[in-house]
Amino acid sequence: MTITQRFFFSLIAVIPLLINMIGMPFGWMLPGGNWTALVLTTAIMLVSARPFLHSAWAAFKNHQANMDTLVAIGTTTAYLYSLYAMYRHQPVFFESAAFIITFILLGQVLEAKMRKSASSAVEKLLDLQAKDANVWRNGKWQQIPLEQVQIGDLIRVKPGEKVPVDGVITEGSSNLDESMVTGESMPVTKNKGEKVIGATINQSGTFTMQVQKIGNQTLLSQIVQMVKKAQTSRAPIQRTTDQVSHIFVPVVLILAILTFVIWVVIIGETPEKAMMFAVSVVIIACPCALGLATPTALMVGTGRSAKLGVLIKNGEVLEAANNIKTVIFDKTGTITQGKPVVTDVVGSKQQVLEIAGALESDSEHPLASAILAKVKTEGIKISKVNNFTAIAGKGIKASFKGQEALIGNESLFTNKILSSSLKIQLTRLQDEAKTVVLVGYGQQIIGLIAIQDTPKISAVPTISTLKHQGLQTVMLTGDNERVAKAIAQQVGIDWIVANVLPQDKAKVVEEQQKKGPVAFVGDGINDAPALTLANVGIAMGSGTDIAIESGGIVLVKNNLWGVVEAIELSKKTFQRIKLNLFWAFIYNTIGIPIAAGIFAKWGLILSPELAGLAMALSSISVVSSSLLLNRTKLSEEPDFADSSNHKL
Amino acid sequence: MFKILIVIGALFLIGFIIWWFLIPRPQKAVTARTDVNHLQNVTVKVDGGYRPSTVVVYQGKPAQITFNRIDPSSCLEQVVFPDWGISEYLPEKKEHPIKIDTSKAGEYQYACGMNMFHGKVIVKKERK
């Protein structure tokens, strides 16, 4: 019989007893009197309560005691005593046993429902996967089940379809909605050569991709595995309750015996009244709420954060994140985009970019790709140049439309005159820590191009939100102080540590830890030691290659706002665990004395039935409190699309 | 006289509870058997706890624990191995094998969903 069936059985059997109880003050009695109560309660004990008795006995044989022990002892005591009382023609308490069983089963039915809904988040993630794929096999496109897809296969993905597995685009391009995996709400444009993630949705164009990862190697299943691990992990705060749980039930049984003895021997109450107090103690003390407090909150908290693209590794990380005082950011690739882009063009934009594009078209210099990207977005055609010469450490010289064209740093232009207006601009741009290249045509310097690794749009709101929450922000970088300062100013970061060699990043973390717990945010590729050393290591993902192993928290999306979400969600979840534990403890520390009849003098007593109801409510309230984590408000993510023209 | 009897009875019961539940008892560990397919298997009966509560498997060879839940209580319906991220529901009165990771030697605790009942898996280095 399932719990639900057992509950309904006892519910039906308990209704006549309930009517009897309500009717009694009006002189109305159940036909058959005690005999009816005996039959109904016996049925409940045999059908609905039998599993409790079975489990309690099995546990007893193992020298163990659990909540079933308490329920079994509480109800059988009431039941057996009533049998004896009936024989002696004294008042009976059959309904106590019947009500306790009904209430506890009601609690378990609701609790099981809620727990299932709390754990469903991860399973839903896996449902996101496509069931089949359109694969190139035997010279034609074929629809085959996902399990048969192999690494190296070519797959065609049409608009509206899901990308079946992880891979790289070999032909075509499209916009993809990756929100279900990365939590990034804006669609992402992917071109040939770029990686796509399984389970994301192709929005606009048809493309062909080559399969790189299948089965449990795909990003989605890695995420699911990590979330599952997090959900089953233990938080250090739980240790106290774990230790208590071993001795809890035996201690409660001893307390119940003492309650009985004190009421009978010292106060001189009748044994049946004393027994009611003892039974109430046993029933109210069920440690369910205590056992549910941490795992349910952990499950809901990590599940919700996974949906936002924030993977929290375990309960320990969650607890550590709660105490963070300082957040250290790596600069390149974390605060900044990690690749230089053109920020300013001085002079005639059209002409400067046309010449620069022509000169740089064959160069492989990182600055060249920034310039070419800019030329492309401006829609300028790239023309041919002749007599191309690259001058090492200086720049490029060539002839363009019959005249000499130059691009490079100041040393390339020693024999040319820089106009005073350009000179002012050059100094200004350099003060902003930008790399400036000069463009010359004919005998003149016609313009300047400033290039910088710009901060991510999400950096400014992220840093200001963190500061608003009372956290110290630090940026460390291998760049010189001037560049570091310029970036720090743009994003509003408090402290900078410049000229840090990659291997010294961990040292900076150690230094900062003297002031308090530290979170380190890095890309996870060369920051592993710093990520590990920090109290909380937050690894930024960038699309498909997330370094799951390296951080305590992994951000699937390449969006700095995830740091705010990660810290906030960890805090909220941890606070919820504390709240749950507090309630569960309070409930027992207040409930047990009341049930024992300490306040009976003032008329405050707890009958065994009410104790059963209270115990059911306590577990339900703890689980619903955990489920409410799904609804707690988080800081609003600013609309980055609006701030994209923000001058960076 | 009645009161004295009650006190004596109560003291006896309390003494019994302490002796029965609170005094630690060493549990015998059971080593998994290897079947023809080189799979280490050990059956754990789930009835008022995990019996045996400690099982031993050898490192590096595939292994599974076959849970057989006889206990109808919802307390024991879920089994959680926090180190391996395993959390599974055990069907009642059916064998339910769970594959475990034997790549690293060590002691791994597992528990029921509410962390009330505990069991242990010891992954041992193989004797040469």
PDB file of C-alpha atoms in Angstrom, chain B:
ATOM      1  CA  MET B   1       4.202   0.551  46.786  1.00  0.00           C
ATOM      2  CA  PHE B   2       2.666   1.282  43.342  1.00  0.00           C
ATOM      3  CA  LYS B   3       4.865   4.360  42.989  1.00  0.00           C
ATOM      4  CA  ILE B   4       7.993   2.432  43.911  1.00  0.00           C
ATOM      5  CA  LEU B   5       7.162  -0.158  41.285  1.00  0.00           C
ATOM      6  CA  ILE B   6       6.757   2.598  38.699  1.00  0.00           C
ATOM      7  CA  VAL B   7      10.123   4.111  39.568  1.00  0.00           C
ATOM      8  CA  ILE B   8      11.839   0.734  39.430  1.00  0.00           C
ATOM      9  CA  GLY B   9      10.145  -0.043  36.115  1.00  0.00           C
ATOM     10  CA  ALA B  10      11.138   3.339  34.698  1.00  0.00           C
ATOM     11  CA  LEU B  11      14.749   2.992  35.789  1.00  0.00           C
ATOM     12  CA  PHE B  12      14.900  -0.444  34.247  1.00  0.00           C
ATOM     13  CA  LEU B  13      13.466   0.871  30.953  1.00  0.00           C
ATOM     14  CA  ILE B  14      15.842   3.835  30.843  1.00  0.00           C
ATOM     15  CA  GLY B  15      18.752   1.546  31.539  1.00  0.00           C
ATOM     16  CA  PHE B  16      17.618  -0.767  28.774  1.00  0.00           C
ATOM     17  CA  ILE B  17      17.265   2.127  26.279  1.00  0.00           C
ATOM     18  CA  ILE B  18      20.765   3.344  27.048  1.00  0.00           C
ATOM     19  CA  TRP B  19      22.234  -0.142  26.843  1.00  0.00           C
ATOM     20  CA  TRP B  20      20.349  -1.094  23.681  1.00  0.00           C
ATOM     21  CA  PHE B  21      20.524   2.097  21.617  1.00  0.00           C
ATOM     22  CA  LEU B  22      23.329   4.260  22.871  1.00  0.00           C
ATOM     23  CA  ILE B  23      26.211   1.902  23.469  1.00  0.00           C
ATOM     24  CA  PRO B  24      28.168   1.638  20.221  1.00  0.00           C
ATOM     25  CA  ARG B  25      28.329  -1.840  18.782  1.00  0.00           C
ATOM     26  CA  PRO B  26      30.962  -2.836  16.248  1.00  0.00           C
ATOM     27  CA  GLN B  27      29.432  -3.990  12.993  1.00  0.00           C
ATOM     28  CA  LYS B  28      30.934  -6.700  10.881  1.00  0.00           C
ATOM     29  CA  ALA B  29      31.972  -5.503   7.459  1.00  0.00           C
ATOM     30  CA  VAL B  30      31.019  -7.659   4.514  1.00  0.00           C
ATOM     31  CA  THR B  31      33.254  -7.922   1.481  1.00  0.00           C
ATOM     32  CA  ALA B  32      31.716  -7.891  -1.981  1.00  0.00           C
ATOM     33  CA  ARG B  33      31.889 -11.010  -4.128  1.00  0.00           C
ATOM     34  CA  THR B  34      33.168 -10.885  -7.646  1.00  0.00           C
ATOM     35  CA  ASP B  35      30.998 -12.579 -10.232  1.00  0.00           C
ATOM     36  CA  VAL B  36      31.940 -14.113 -13.582  1.00  0.00           C
ATOM     37  CA  ASN B  37      31.862 -10.735 -15.290  1.00  0.00           C
ATOM     38  CA  HIS B  38      34.437  -9.387 -12.811  1.00  0.00           C
ATOM     39  CA  LEU B  39      31.752  -7.266 -11.217  1.00  0.00           C
ATOM     40  CA  GLN B  40      31.960  -6.903  -7.468  1.00  0.00           C
ATOM     41  CA  ASN B  41      28.542  -7.184  -5.950  1.00  0.00           C
ATOM     42  CA  VAL B  42      27.270  -7.015  -2.431  1.00  0.00           C
ATOM     43  CA  THR B  43      23.667  -7.160  -1.304  1.00  0.00           C
ATOM     44  CA  VAL B  44      22.459  -4.809   1.392  1.00  0.00           C
ATOM     45  CA  LYS B  45      19.152  -5.511   3.018  1.00  0.00           C
ATOM     46  CA  VAL B  46      17.278  -2.345   3.867  1.00  0.00           C
ATOM     47  CA  ASP B  47      15.171  -3.106   6.885  1.00  0.00           C
ATOM     48  CA  GLY B  48      15.244  -0.780   9.847  1.00  0.00           C
ATOM     49  CA  GLY B  49      18.685   0.254   8.688  1.00  0.00           C
ATOM     50  CA  TYR B  50      21.263  -1.098   6.278  1.00  0.00           C
ATOM     51  CA  ARG B  51      22.352  -4.692   6.811  1.00  0.00           C
ATOM     52  CA  PRO B  52      25.255  -5.108   6.591  1.00  0.00           C
ATOM     53  CA  SER B  53      25.920  -1.476   7.328  1.00  0.00           C
ATOM     54  CA  THR B  54      29.546  -1.639   6.220  1.00  0.00           C
ATOM     55  CA  VAL B  55      30.585  -3.195   2.936  1.00  0.00           C
ATOM     56  CA  VAL B  56      34.043  -3.557   1.442  1.00  0.00           C
ATOM     57  CA  VAL B  57      34.932  -3.434  -2.248  1.00  0.00           C
ATOM     58  CA  TYR B  58      38.331  -3.423  -3.912  1.00  0.00           C
ATOM     59  CA  GLN B  59      39.728  -0.454  -5.728  1.00  0.00           C
ATOM     60  CA  GLY B  60      39.729  -0.201  -9.485  1.00  0.00           C
ATOM     61  CA  LYS B  61      37.279  -2.997 -10.271  1.00  0.00           C
ATOM     62  CA  PRO B  62      33.665  -2.242 -11.185  1.00  0.00           C
ATOM     63  CA  ALA B  63      31.361  -2.653  -8.243  1.00  0.00           C
ATOM     64  CA  GLN B  64      27.737  -2.353  -7.308  1.00  0.00           C
ATOM     65  CA  ILE B  65      25.651  -2.517  -4.198  1.00  0.00           C
ATOM     66  CA  THR B  66      22.340  -4.288  -4.612  1.00  0.00           C
ATOM     67  CA  PHE B  67      19.835  -2.779  -2.252  1.00  0.00           C
ATOM     68  CA  ASN B  68      16.823  -4.801  -1.297  1.00  0.00           C
ATOM     69  CA  ARG B  69      14.320  -2.700   0.605  1.00  0.00           C
ATOM     70  CA  ILE B  70      12.006  -4.760   2.754  1.00  0.00           C
ATOM     71  CA  ASP B  71      11.164  -1.916   5.087  1.00  0.00           C
ATOM     72  CA  PRO B  72       7.942  -0.208   3.961  1.00  0.00           C
ATOM     73  CA  SER B  73       8.803   3.004   5.782  1.00  0.00           C
ATOM     74  CA  SER B  74       9.261   6.111   3.630  1.00  0.00           C
ATOM     75  CA  CYS B  75      12.226   6.913   5.834  1.00  0.00           C
ATOM     76  CA  LEU B  76      14.403   4.468   3.955  1.00  0.00           C
ATOM     77  CA  GLU B  77      13.018   4.861   0.448  1.00  0.00           C
ATOM     78  CA  GLN B  78      15.823   7.148  -0.661  1.00  0.00           C
ATOM     79  CA  VAL B  79      19.531   6.383  -0.482  1.00  0.00           C
ATOM     80  CA  VAL B  80      22.120   9.139  -0.811  1.00  0.00           C
ATOM     81  CA  PHE B  81      25.855   8.816  -1.485  1.00  0.00           C
ATOM     82  CA  PRO B  82      27.008  12.423  -1.129  1.00  0.00           C
ATOM     83  CA  ASP B  83      30.555  11.754  -2.386  1.00  0.00           C
ATOM     84  CA  TRP B  84      29.372  10.324  -5.676  1.00  0.00           C
ATOM     85  CA  GLY B  85      26.314  12.500  -6.210  1.00  0.00           C
ATOM     86  CA  ILE B  86      24.055   9.478  -6.136  1.00  0.00           C
ATOM     87  CA  SER B  87      20.538   9.890  -4.860  1.00  0.00           C
ATOM     88  CA  GLU B  88      18.111   7.126  -5.745  1.00  0.00           C
ATOM     89  CA  TYR B  89      14.727   5.850  -4.704  1.00  0.00           C
ATOM     90  CA  LEU B  90      14.702   2.201  -3.698  1.00  0.00           C
ATOM     91  CA  PRO B  91      11.664   0.239  -4.826  1.00  0.00           C
ATOM     92  CA  GLU B  92      10.060  -1.847  -2.108  1.00  0.00           C
ATOM     93  CA  LYS B  93      10.740  -5.590  -2.134  1.00  0.00           C
ATOM     94  CA  LYS B  94      12.838  -5.401  -5.283  1.00  0.00           C
ATOM     95  CA  GLU B  95      16.547  -5.639  -5.895  1.00  0.00           C
ATOM     96  CA  HIS B  96      17.967  -2.289  -6.900  1.00  0.00           C
ATOM     97  CA  PRO B  97      21.640  -2.265  -7.926  1.00  0.00           C
ATOM     98  CA  ILE B  98      23.584   0.969  -7.672  1.00  0.00           C
ATOM     99  CA  LYS B  99      26.937   1.206  -9.440  1.00  0.00           C
ATOM    100  CA  ILE B 100      29.645   2.795  -7.354  1.00  0.00           C
ATOM    101  CA  ASP B 101      32.905   4.479  -8.174  1.00  0.00           C
ATOM    102  CA  THR B 102      35.884   2.428  -6.996  1.00  0.00           C
ATOM    103  CA  SER B 103      38.589   4.581  -8.556  1.00  0.00           C
ATOM    104  CA  LYS B 104      39.736   6.053  -5.247  1.00  0.00           C
ATOM    105  CA  ALA B 105      40.365   4.116  -2.068  1.00  0.00           C
ATOM    106  CA  GLY B 106      38.724   5.394   1.070  1.00  0.00           C
ATOM    107  CA  GLU B 107      35.663   5.292   3.252  1.00  0.00           C
ATOM    108  CA  TYR B 108      32.413   6.588   1.847  1.00  0.00           C
ATOM    109  CA  GLN B 109      29.385   7.226   4.021  1.00  0.00           C
ATOM    110  CA  TYR B 110      25.883   6.923   2.731  1.00  0.00           C
ATOM    111  CA  ALA B 111      22.572   7.580   4.354  1.00  0.00           C
ATOM    112  CA  CYS B 112      18.842   7.685   3.891  1.00  0.00           C
ATOM    113  CA  GLY B 113      17.199  10.809   2.496  1.00  0.00           C
ATOM    114  CA  MET B 114      16.889  12.443   5.887  1.00  0.00           C
ATOM    115  CA  ASN B 115      20.308  11.320   7.054  1.00  0.00           C
ATOM    116  CA  MET B 116      18.950   9.234   9.920  1.00  0.00           C
ATOM    117  CA  PHE B 117      20.228   5.799   8.912  1.00  0.00           C
ATOM    118  CA  HIS B 118      23.826   5.392   7.901  1.00  0.00           C
ATOM    119  CA  GLY B 119      25.897   2.931   5.991  1.00  0.00           C
ATOM    120  CA  LYS B 120      29.490   2.842   4.832  1.00  0.00           C
ATOM    121  CA  VAL B 121      31.374   1.654   1.771  1.00  0.00           C
ATOM    122  CA  ILE B 122      35.079   0.967   2.169  1.00  0.00           C
ATOM    123  CA  VAL B 123      37.056   0.976  -1.056  1.00  0.00           C
ATOM    124  CA  LYS B 124      40.239  -0.967  -0.288  1.00  0.00           C
ATOM    125  CA  LYS B 125      43.478  -1.226  -2.192  1.00  0.00           C
ATOM    126  CA  GLU B 126      43.783  -4.721  -3.580  1.00  0.00           C
ATOM    127  CA  ARG B 127      46.269  -7.032  -1.910  1.00  0.00           C
ATOM    128  CA  LYS B 128      48.862  -8.328  -4.285  1.00  0.00           C
TER     129      LYS B 128
END
